[in-house]
PDB file of C-alpha atoms and ligand atoms in Angstrom:
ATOM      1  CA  UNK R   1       2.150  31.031  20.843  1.00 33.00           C
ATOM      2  CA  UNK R   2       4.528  30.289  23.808  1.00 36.00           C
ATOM      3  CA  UNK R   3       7.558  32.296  21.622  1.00 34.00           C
ATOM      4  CA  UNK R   4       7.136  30.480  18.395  1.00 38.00           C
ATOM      5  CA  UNK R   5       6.458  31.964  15.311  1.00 40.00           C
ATOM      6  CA  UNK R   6       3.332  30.993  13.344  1.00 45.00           C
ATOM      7  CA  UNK R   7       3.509  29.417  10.194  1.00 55.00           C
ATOM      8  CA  UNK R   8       0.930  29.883   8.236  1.00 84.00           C
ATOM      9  CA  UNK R   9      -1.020  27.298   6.440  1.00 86.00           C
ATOM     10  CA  UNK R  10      -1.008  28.019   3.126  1.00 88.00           C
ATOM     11  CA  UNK R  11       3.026  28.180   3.256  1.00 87.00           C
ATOM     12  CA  UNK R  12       2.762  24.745   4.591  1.00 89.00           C
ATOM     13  CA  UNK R  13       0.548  23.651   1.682  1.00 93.00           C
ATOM     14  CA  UNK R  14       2.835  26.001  -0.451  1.00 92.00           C
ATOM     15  CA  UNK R  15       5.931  24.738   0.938  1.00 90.00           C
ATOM     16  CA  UNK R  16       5.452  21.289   0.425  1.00 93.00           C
ATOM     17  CA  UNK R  17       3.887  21.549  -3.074  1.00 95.00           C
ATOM     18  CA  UNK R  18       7.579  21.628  -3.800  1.00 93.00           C
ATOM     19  CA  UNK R  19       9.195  19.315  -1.429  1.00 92.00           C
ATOM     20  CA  UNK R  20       6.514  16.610  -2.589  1.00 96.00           C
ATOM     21  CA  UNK R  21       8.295  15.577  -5.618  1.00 95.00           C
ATOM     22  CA  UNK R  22      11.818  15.121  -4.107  1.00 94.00           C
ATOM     23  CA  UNK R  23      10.560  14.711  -0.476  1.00 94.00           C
ATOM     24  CA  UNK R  24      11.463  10.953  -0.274  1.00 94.00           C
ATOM     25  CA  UNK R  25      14.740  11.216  -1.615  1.00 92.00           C
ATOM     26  CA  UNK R  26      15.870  14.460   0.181  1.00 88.00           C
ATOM     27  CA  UNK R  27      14.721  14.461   3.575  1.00 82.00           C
ATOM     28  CA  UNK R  28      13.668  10.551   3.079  1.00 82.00           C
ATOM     29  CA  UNK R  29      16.868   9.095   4.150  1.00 85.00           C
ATOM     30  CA  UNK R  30      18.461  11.310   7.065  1.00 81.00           C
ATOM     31  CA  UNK R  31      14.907  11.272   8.766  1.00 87.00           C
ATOM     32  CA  UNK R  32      14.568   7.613   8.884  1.00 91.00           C
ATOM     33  CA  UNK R  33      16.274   6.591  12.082  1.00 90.00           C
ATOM     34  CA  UNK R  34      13.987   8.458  14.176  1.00 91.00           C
ATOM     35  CA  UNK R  35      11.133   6.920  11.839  1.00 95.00           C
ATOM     36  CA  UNK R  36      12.515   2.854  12.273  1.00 95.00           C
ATOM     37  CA  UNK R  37      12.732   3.754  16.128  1.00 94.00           C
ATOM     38  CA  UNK R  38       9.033   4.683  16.047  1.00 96.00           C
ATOM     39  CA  UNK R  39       8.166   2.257  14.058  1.00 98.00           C
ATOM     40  CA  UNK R  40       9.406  -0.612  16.079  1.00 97.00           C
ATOM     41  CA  UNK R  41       7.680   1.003  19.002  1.00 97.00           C
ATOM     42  CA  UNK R  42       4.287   1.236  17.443  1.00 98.00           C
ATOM     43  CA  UNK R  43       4.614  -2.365  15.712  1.00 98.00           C
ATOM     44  CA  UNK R  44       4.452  -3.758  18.638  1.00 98.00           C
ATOM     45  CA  UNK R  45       1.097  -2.373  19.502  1.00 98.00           C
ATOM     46  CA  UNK R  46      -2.468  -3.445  18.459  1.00 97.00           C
ATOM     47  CA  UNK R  47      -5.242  -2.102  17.301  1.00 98.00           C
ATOM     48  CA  UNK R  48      -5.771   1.548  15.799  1.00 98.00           C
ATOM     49  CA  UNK R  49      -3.016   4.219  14.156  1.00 98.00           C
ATOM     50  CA  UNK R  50      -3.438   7.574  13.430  1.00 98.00           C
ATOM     51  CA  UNK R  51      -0.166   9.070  11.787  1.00 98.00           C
ATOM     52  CA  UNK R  52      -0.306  13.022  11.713  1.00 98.00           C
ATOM     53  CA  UNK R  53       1.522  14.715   9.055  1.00 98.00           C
ATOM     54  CA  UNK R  54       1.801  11.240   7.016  1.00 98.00           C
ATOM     55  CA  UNK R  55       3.234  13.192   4.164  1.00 97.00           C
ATOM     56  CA  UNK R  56       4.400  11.383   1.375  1.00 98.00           C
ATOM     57  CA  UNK R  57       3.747   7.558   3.502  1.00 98.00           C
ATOM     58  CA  UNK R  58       6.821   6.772   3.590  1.00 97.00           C
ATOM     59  CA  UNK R  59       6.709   5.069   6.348  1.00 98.00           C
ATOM     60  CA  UNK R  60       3.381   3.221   5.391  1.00 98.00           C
ATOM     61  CA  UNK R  61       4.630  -0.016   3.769  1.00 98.00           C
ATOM     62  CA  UNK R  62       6.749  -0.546   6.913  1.00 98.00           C
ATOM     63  CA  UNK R  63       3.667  -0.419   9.523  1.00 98.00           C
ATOM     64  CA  UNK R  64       2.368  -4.230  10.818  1.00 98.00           C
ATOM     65  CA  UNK R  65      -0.189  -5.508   9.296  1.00 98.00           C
ATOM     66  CA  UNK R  66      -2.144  -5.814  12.439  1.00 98.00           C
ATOM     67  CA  UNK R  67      -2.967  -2.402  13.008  1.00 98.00           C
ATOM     68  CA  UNK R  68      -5.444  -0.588  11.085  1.00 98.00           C
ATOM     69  CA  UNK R  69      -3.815   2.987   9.994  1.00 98.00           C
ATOM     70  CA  UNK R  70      -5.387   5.804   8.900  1.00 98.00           C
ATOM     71  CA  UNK R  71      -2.841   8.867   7.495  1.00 98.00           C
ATOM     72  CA  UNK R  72      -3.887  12.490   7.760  1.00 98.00           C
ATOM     73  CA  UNK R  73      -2.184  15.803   6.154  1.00 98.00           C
ATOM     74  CA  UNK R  74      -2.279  19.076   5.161  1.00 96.00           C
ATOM     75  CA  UNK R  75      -0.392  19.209   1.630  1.00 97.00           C
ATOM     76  CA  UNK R  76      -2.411  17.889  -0.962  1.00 98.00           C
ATOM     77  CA  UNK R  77       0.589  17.187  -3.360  1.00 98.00           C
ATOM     78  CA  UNK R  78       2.450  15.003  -0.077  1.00 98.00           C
ATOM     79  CA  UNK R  79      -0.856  13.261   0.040  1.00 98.00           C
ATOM     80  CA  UNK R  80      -1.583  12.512  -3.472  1.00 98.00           C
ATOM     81  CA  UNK R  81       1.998  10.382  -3.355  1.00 98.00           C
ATOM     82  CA  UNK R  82       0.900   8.420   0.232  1.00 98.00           C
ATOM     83  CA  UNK R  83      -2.340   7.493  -1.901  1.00 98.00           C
ATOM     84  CA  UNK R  84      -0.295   6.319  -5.046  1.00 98.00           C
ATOM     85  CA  UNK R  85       1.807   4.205  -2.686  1.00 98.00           C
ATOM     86  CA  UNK R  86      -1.062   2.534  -0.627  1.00 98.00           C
ATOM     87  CA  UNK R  87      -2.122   1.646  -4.068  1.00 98.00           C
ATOM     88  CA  UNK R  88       1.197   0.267  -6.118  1.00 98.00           C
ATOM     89  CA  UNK R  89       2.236  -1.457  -2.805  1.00 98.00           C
ATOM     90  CA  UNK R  90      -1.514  -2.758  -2.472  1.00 98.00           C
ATOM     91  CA  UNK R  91      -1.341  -1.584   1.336  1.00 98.00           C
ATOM     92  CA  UNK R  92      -4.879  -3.029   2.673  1.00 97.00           C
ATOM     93  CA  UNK R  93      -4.606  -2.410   6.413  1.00 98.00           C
ATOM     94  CA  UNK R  94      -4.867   1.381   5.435  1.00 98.00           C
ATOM     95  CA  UNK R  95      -7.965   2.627   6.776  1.00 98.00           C
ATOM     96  CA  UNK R  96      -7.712   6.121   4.874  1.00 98.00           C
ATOM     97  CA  UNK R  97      -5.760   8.736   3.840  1.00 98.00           C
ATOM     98  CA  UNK R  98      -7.570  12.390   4.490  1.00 98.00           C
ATOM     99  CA  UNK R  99      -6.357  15.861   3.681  1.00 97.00           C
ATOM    100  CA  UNK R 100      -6.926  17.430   7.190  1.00 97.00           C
ATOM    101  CA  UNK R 101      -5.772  20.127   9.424  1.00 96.00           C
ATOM    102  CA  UNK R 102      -3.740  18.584  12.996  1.00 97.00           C
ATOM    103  CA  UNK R 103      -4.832  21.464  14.783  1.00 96.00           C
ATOM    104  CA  UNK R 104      -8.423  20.357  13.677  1.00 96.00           C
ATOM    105  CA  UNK R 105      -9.257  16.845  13.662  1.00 98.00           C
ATOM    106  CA  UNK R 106     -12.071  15.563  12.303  1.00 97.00           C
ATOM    107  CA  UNK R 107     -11.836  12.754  14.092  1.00 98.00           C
ATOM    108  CA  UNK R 108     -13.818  11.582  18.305  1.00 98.00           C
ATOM    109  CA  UNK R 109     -12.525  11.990  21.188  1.00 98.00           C
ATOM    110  CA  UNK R 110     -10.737   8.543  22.051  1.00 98.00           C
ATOM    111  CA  UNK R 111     -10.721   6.712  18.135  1.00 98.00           C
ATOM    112  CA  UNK R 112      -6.802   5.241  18.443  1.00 98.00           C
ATOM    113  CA  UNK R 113      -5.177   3.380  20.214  1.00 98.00           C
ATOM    114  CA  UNK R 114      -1.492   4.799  18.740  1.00 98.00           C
ATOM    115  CA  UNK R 115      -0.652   8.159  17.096  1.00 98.00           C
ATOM    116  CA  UNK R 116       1.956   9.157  15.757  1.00 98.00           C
ATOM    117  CA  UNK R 117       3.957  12.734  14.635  1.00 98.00           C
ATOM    118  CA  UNK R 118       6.971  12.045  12.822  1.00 97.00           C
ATOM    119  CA  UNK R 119       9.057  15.531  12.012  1.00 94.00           C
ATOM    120  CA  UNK R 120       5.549  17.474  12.131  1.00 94.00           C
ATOM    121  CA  UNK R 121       5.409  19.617  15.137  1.00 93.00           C
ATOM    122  CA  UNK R 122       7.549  21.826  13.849  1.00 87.00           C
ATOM    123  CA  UNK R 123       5.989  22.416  10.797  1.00 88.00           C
ATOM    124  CA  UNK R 124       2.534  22.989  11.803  1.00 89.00           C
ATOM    125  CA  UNK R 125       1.576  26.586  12.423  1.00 82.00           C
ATOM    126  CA  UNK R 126      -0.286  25.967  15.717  1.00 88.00           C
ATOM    127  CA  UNK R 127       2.124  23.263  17.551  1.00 90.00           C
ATOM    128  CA  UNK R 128       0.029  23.561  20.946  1.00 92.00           C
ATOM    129  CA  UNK R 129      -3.201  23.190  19.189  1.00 95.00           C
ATOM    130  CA  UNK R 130      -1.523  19.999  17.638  1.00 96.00           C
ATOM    131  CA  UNK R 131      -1.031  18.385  20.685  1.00 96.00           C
ATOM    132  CA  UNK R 132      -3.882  18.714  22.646  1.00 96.00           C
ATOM    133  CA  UNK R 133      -5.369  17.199  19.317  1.00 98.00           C
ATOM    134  CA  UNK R 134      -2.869  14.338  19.788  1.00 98.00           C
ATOM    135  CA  UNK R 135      -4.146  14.268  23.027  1.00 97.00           C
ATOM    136  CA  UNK R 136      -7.579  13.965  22.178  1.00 98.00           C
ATOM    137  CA  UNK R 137      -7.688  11.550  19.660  1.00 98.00           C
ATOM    138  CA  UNK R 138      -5.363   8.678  21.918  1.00 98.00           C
ATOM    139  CA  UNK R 139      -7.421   6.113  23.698  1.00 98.00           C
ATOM    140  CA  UNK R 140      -6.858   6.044  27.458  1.00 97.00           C
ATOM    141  CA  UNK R 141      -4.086   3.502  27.905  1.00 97.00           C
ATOM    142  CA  UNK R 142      -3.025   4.195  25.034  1.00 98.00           C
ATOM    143  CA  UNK R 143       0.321   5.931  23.363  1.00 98.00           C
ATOM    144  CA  UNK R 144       1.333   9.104  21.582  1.00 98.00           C
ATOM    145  CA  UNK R 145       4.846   8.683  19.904  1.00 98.00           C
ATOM    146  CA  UNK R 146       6.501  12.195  18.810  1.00 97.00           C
ATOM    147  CA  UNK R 147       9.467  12.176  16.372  1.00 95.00           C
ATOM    148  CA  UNK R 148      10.969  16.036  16.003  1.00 91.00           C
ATOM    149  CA  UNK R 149      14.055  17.781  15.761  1.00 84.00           C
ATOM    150  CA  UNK R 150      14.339  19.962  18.680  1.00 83.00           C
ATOM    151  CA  UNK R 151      16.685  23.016  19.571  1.00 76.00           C
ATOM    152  CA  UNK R 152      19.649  22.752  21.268  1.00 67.00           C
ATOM    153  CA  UNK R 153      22.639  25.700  20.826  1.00 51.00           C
ATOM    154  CA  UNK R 154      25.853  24.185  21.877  1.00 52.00           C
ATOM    155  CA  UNK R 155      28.215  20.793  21.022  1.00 51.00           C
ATOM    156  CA  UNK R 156      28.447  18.878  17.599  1.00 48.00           C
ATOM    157  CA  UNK R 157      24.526  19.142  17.722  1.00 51.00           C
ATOM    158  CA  UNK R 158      24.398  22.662  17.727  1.00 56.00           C
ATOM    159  CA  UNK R 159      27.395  22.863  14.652  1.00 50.00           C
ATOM    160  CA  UNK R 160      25.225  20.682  12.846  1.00 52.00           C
ATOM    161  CA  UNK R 161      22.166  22.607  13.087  1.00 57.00           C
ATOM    162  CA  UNK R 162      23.548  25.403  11.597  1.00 56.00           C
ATOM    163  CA  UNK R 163      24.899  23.724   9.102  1.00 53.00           C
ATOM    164  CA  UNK R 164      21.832  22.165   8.713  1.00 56.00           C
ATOM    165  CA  UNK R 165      19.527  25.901   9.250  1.00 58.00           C
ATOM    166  CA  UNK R 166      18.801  26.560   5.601  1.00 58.00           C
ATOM    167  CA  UNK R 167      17.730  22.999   4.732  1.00 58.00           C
ATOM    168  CA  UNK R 168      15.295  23.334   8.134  1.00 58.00           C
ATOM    169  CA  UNK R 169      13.971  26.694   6.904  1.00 58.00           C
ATOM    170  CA  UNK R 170      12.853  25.459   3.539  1.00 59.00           C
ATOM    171  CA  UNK R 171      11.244  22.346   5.280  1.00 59.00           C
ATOM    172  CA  UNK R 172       9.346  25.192   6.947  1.00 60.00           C
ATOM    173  CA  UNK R 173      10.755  24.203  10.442  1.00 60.00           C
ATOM    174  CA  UNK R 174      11.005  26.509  13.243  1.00 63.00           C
ATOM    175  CA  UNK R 175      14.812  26.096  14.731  1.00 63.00           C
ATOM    176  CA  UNK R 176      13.760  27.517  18.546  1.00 70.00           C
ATOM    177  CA  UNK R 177      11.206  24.978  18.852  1.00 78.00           C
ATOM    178  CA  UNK R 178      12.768  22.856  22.257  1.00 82.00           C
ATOM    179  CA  UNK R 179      11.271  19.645  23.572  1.00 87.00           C
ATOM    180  CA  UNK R 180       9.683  21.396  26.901  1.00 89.00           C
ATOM    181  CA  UNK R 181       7.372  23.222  24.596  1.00 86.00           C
ATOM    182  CA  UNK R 182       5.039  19.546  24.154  1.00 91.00           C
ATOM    183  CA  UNK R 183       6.724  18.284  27.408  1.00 92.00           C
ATOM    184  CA  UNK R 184       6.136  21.196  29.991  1.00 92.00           C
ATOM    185  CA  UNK R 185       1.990  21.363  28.709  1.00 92.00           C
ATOM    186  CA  UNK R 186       1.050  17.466  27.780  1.00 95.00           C
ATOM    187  CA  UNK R 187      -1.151  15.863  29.856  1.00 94.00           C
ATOM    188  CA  UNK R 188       0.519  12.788  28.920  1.00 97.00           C
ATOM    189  CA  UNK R 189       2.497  10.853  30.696  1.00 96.00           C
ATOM    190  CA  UNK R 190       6.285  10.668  28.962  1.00 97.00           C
ATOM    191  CA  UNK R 191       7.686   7.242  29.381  1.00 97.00           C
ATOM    192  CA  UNK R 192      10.358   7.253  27.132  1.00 96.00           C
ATOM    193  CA  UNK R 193      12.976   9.595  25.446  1.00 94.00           C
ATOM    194  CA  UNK R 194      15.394   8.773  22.643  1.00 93.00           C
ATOM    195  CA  UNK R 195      18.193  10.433  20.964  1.00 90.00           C
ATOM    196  CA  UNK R 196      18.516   9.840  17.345  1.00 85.00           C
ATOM    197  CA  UNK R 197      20.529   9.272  14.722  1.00 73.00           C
ATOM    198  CA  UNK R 198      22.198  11.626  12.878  1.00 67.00           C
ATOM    199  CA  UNK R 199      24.562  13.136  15.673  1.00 67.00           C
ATOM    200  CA  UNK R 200      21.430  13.375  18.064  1.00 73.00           C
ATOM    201  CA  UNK R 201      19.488  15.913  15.980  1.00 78.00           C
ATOM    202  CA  UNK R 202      16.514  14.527  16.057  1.00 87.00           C
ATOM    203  CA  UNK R 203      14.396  12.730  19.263  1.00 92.00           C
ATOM    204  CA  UNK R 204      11.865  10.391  19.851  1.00 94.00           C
ATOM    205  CA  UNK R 205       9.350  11.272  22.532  1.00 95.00           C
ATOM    206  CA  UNK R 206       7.112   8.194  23.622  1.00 97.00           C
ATOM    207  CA  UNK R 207       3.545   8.907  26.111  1.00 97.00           C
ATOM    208  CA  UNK R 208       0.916   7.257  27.524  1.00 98.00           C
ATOM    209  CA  UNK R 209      -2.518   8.667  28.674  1.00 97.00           C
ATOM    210  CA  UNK R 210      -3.624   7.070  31.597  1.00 96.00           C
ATOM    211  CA  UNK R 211      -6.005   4.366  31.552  1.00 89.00           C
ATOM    212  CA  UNK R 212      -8.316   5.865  34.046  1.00 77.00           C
ATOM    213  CA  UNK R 213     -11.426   5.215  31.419  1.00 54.00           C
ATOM    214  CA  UNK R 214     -10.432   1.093  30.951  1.00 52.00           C
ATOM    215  CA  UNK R 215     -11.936   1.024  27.354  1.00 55.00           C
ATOM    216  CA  UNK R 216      -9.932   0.661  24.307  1.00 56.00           C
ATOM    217  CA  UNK R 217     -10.339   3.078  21.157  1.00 68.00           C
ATOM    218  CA  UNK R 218     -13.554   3.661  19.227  1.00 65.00           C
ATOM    219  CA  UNK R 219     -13.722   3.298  15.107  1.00 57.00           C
ATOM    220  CA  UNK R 220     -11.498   5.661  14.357  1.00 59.00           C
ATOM    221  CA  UNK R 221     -14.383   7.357  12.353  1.00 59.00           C
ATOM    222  CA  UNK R 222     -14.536  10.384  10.540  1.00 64.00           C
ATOM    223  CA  UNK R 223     -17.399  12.797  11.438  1.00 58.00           C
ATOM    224  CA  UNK R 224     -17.883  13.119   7.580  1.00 55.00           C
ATOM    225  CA  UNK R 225     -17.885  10.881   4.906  1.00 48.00           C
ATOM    226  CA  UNK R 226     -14.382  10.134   4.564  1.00 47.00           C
ATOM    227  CA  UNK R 227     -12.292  10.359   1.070  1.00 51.00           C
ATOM    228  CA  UNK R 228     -11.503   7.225  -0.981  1.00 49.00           C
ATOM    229  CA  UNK R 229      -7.838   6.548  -0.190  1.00 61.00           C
TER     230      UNK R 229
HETATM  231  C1  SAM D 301       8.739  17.145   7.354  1.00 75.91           C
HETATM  232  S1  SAM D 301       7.218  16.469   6.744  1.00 75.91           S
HETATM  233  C2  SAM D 301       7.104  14.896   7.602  1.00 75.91           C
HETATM  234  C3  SAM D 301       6.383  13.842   6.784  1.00 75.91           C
HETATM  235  C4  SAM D 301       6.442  12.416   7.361  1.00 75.91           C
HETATM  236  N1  SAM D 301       5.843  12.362   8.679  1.00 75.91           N
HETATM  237  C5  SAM D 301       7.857  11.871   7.402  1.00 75.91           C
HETATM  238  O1  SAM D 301       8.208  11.148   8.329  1.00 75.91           O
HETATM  239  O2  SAM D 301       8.603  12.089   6.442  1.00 75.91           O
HETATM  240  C6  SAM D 301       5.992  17.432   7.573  1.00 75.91           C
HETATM  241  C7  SAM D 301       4.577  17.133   7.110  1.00 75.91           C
HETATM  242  O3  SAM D 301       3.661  17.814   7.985  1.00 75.91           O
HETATM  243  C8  SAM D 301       2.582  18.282   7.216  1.00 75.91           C
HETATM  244  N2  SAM D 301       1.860  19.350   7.929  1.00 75.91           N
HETATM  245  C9  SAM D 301       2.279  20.598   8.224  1.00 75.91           C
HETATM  246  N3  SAM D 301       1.330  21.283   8.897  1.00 75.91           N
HETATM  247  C10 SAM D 301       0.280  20.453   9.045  1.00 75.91           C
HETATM  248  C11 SAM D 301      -1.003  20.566   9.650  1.00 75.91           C
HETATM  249  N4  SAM D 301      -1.396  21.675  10.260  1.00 75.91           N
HETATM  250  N5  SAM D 301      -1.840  19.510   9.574  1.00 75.91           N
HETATM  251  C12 SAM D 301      -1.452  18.343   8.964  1.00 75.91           C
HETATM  252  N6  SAM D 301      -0.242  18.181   8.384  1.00 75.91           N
HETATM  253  C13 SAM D 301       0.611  19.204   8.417  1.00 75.91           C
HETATM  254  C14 SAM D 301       3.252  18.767   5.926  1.00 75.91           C
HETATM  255  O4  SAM D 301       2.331  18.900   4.871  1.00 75.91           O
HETATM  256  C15 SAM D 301       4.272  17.638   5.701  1.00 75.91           C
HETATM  257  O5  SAM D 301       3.742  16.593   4.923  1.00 75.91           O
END
């Protein structure tokens, strides 16, 4: 596990069972920097969008209408608010919303053109797993975009994680996770790397898997039939 702690699954689901009803007015707002950065990056793409960890959609309404997205998650309660939202704000480029395990896709090799983790590797209990799923899923050519706080122990940064430490743990966040953990096993090639807003706590990490197989992504299909949004 490469020194960091599992989390189990059903503390994720149990975890966020709570967080789901306050989730986009607590950690909402002080994630959203890294989120508008991301955003802008995959808006100007085409095509496909797989968001891992899509949680409560918040960021949802604020994807292009040009790309097709499909949302996937673990926590049932996160989910069932994503779903209301698609609905009330009559989102119709959402492909689907699917309670699923990151670790597990149920998804082909090669189905998007863009995915996207925004403050999930982290979380899940099996980070590794997670991205070679990542991995998996992108098209060649195309782009995996990684939003995550990562560890660092000294400066303003490191004050502020403390501070920060017991808001992290209840988010079920492991504090010793550092960027070379996804960066020093990827496959990927990293093109870009962003510090974010607040103070530099959190960091965008942008890739690209070679284009080596010239075609773009397939469907995006589920290998079941997939849930009503
Ligand atoms: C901190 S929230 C981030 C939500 C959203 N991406 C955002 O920007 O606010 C982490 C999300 O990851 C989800 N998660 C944790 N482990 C997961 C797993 N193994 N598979 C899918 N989702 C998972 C949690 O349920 C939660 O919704």
């Amino acid at each position: 596990m490469n020194g960091i702690a599992r989390i189990d699954e059903q503390s994720v689901i149990k975890a966020y069972a709570r967080w789901a009803p306050v989730y986009d007015l607590s950690f909402g707002p002080v994630a959203d920097a890294g989120r508008k950065r991301a955003i802008d990056i995959i808006n100007q793409r085409k095509g496909t969008l797989l968001e891992v960890g899509v949680g409560t959609g918040v960021a949802l309404p604020r994807y292009a209408s040009h790309l097709t997205v499909t949302g996937i998650d673990l926590s049932p309660d996160m989910l069932r608010i994503a779903r209301q939202r698609v609905r009330e704000r009559k989102l119709t480029n959402i492909a689907g919303i699917y309670e699923m395990d990151a670790s597990e896709l149920r998804f082909e090799d090669a189905s998007f053109d863009t995915v996207v983790a925004m403050y999930v590797m982290t979380v899940v209990p099996d980070p590794v797993q997670v991205l070679k799923e990542l991995e998996r899923v992108c098209a060649p050519g195309g782009e995996v975009v990684i939003v995550n706080h990562f560890a660092q122990d000294h400066g303003v940064r490191g004050w502020v994680e403390s501070f920060m430490a017991p808001a992290a743990r209840a988010l079920g966040w492991h504090p010793d996770f550092r960027a070379e953990t996804i960066t020093d096993i990827t496959t990927l090639d990293l093109v870009e790397t962003v510090k974010l807003k607040p103070f530099g706590l959190f960091t965008m990490l942008r890739f690209k898997k070679a284009d080596d197989a010239a075609e773009g992504a397939s469907s995006g299909a589920v290998d079941e039939s997939p849930t009503a949004i």
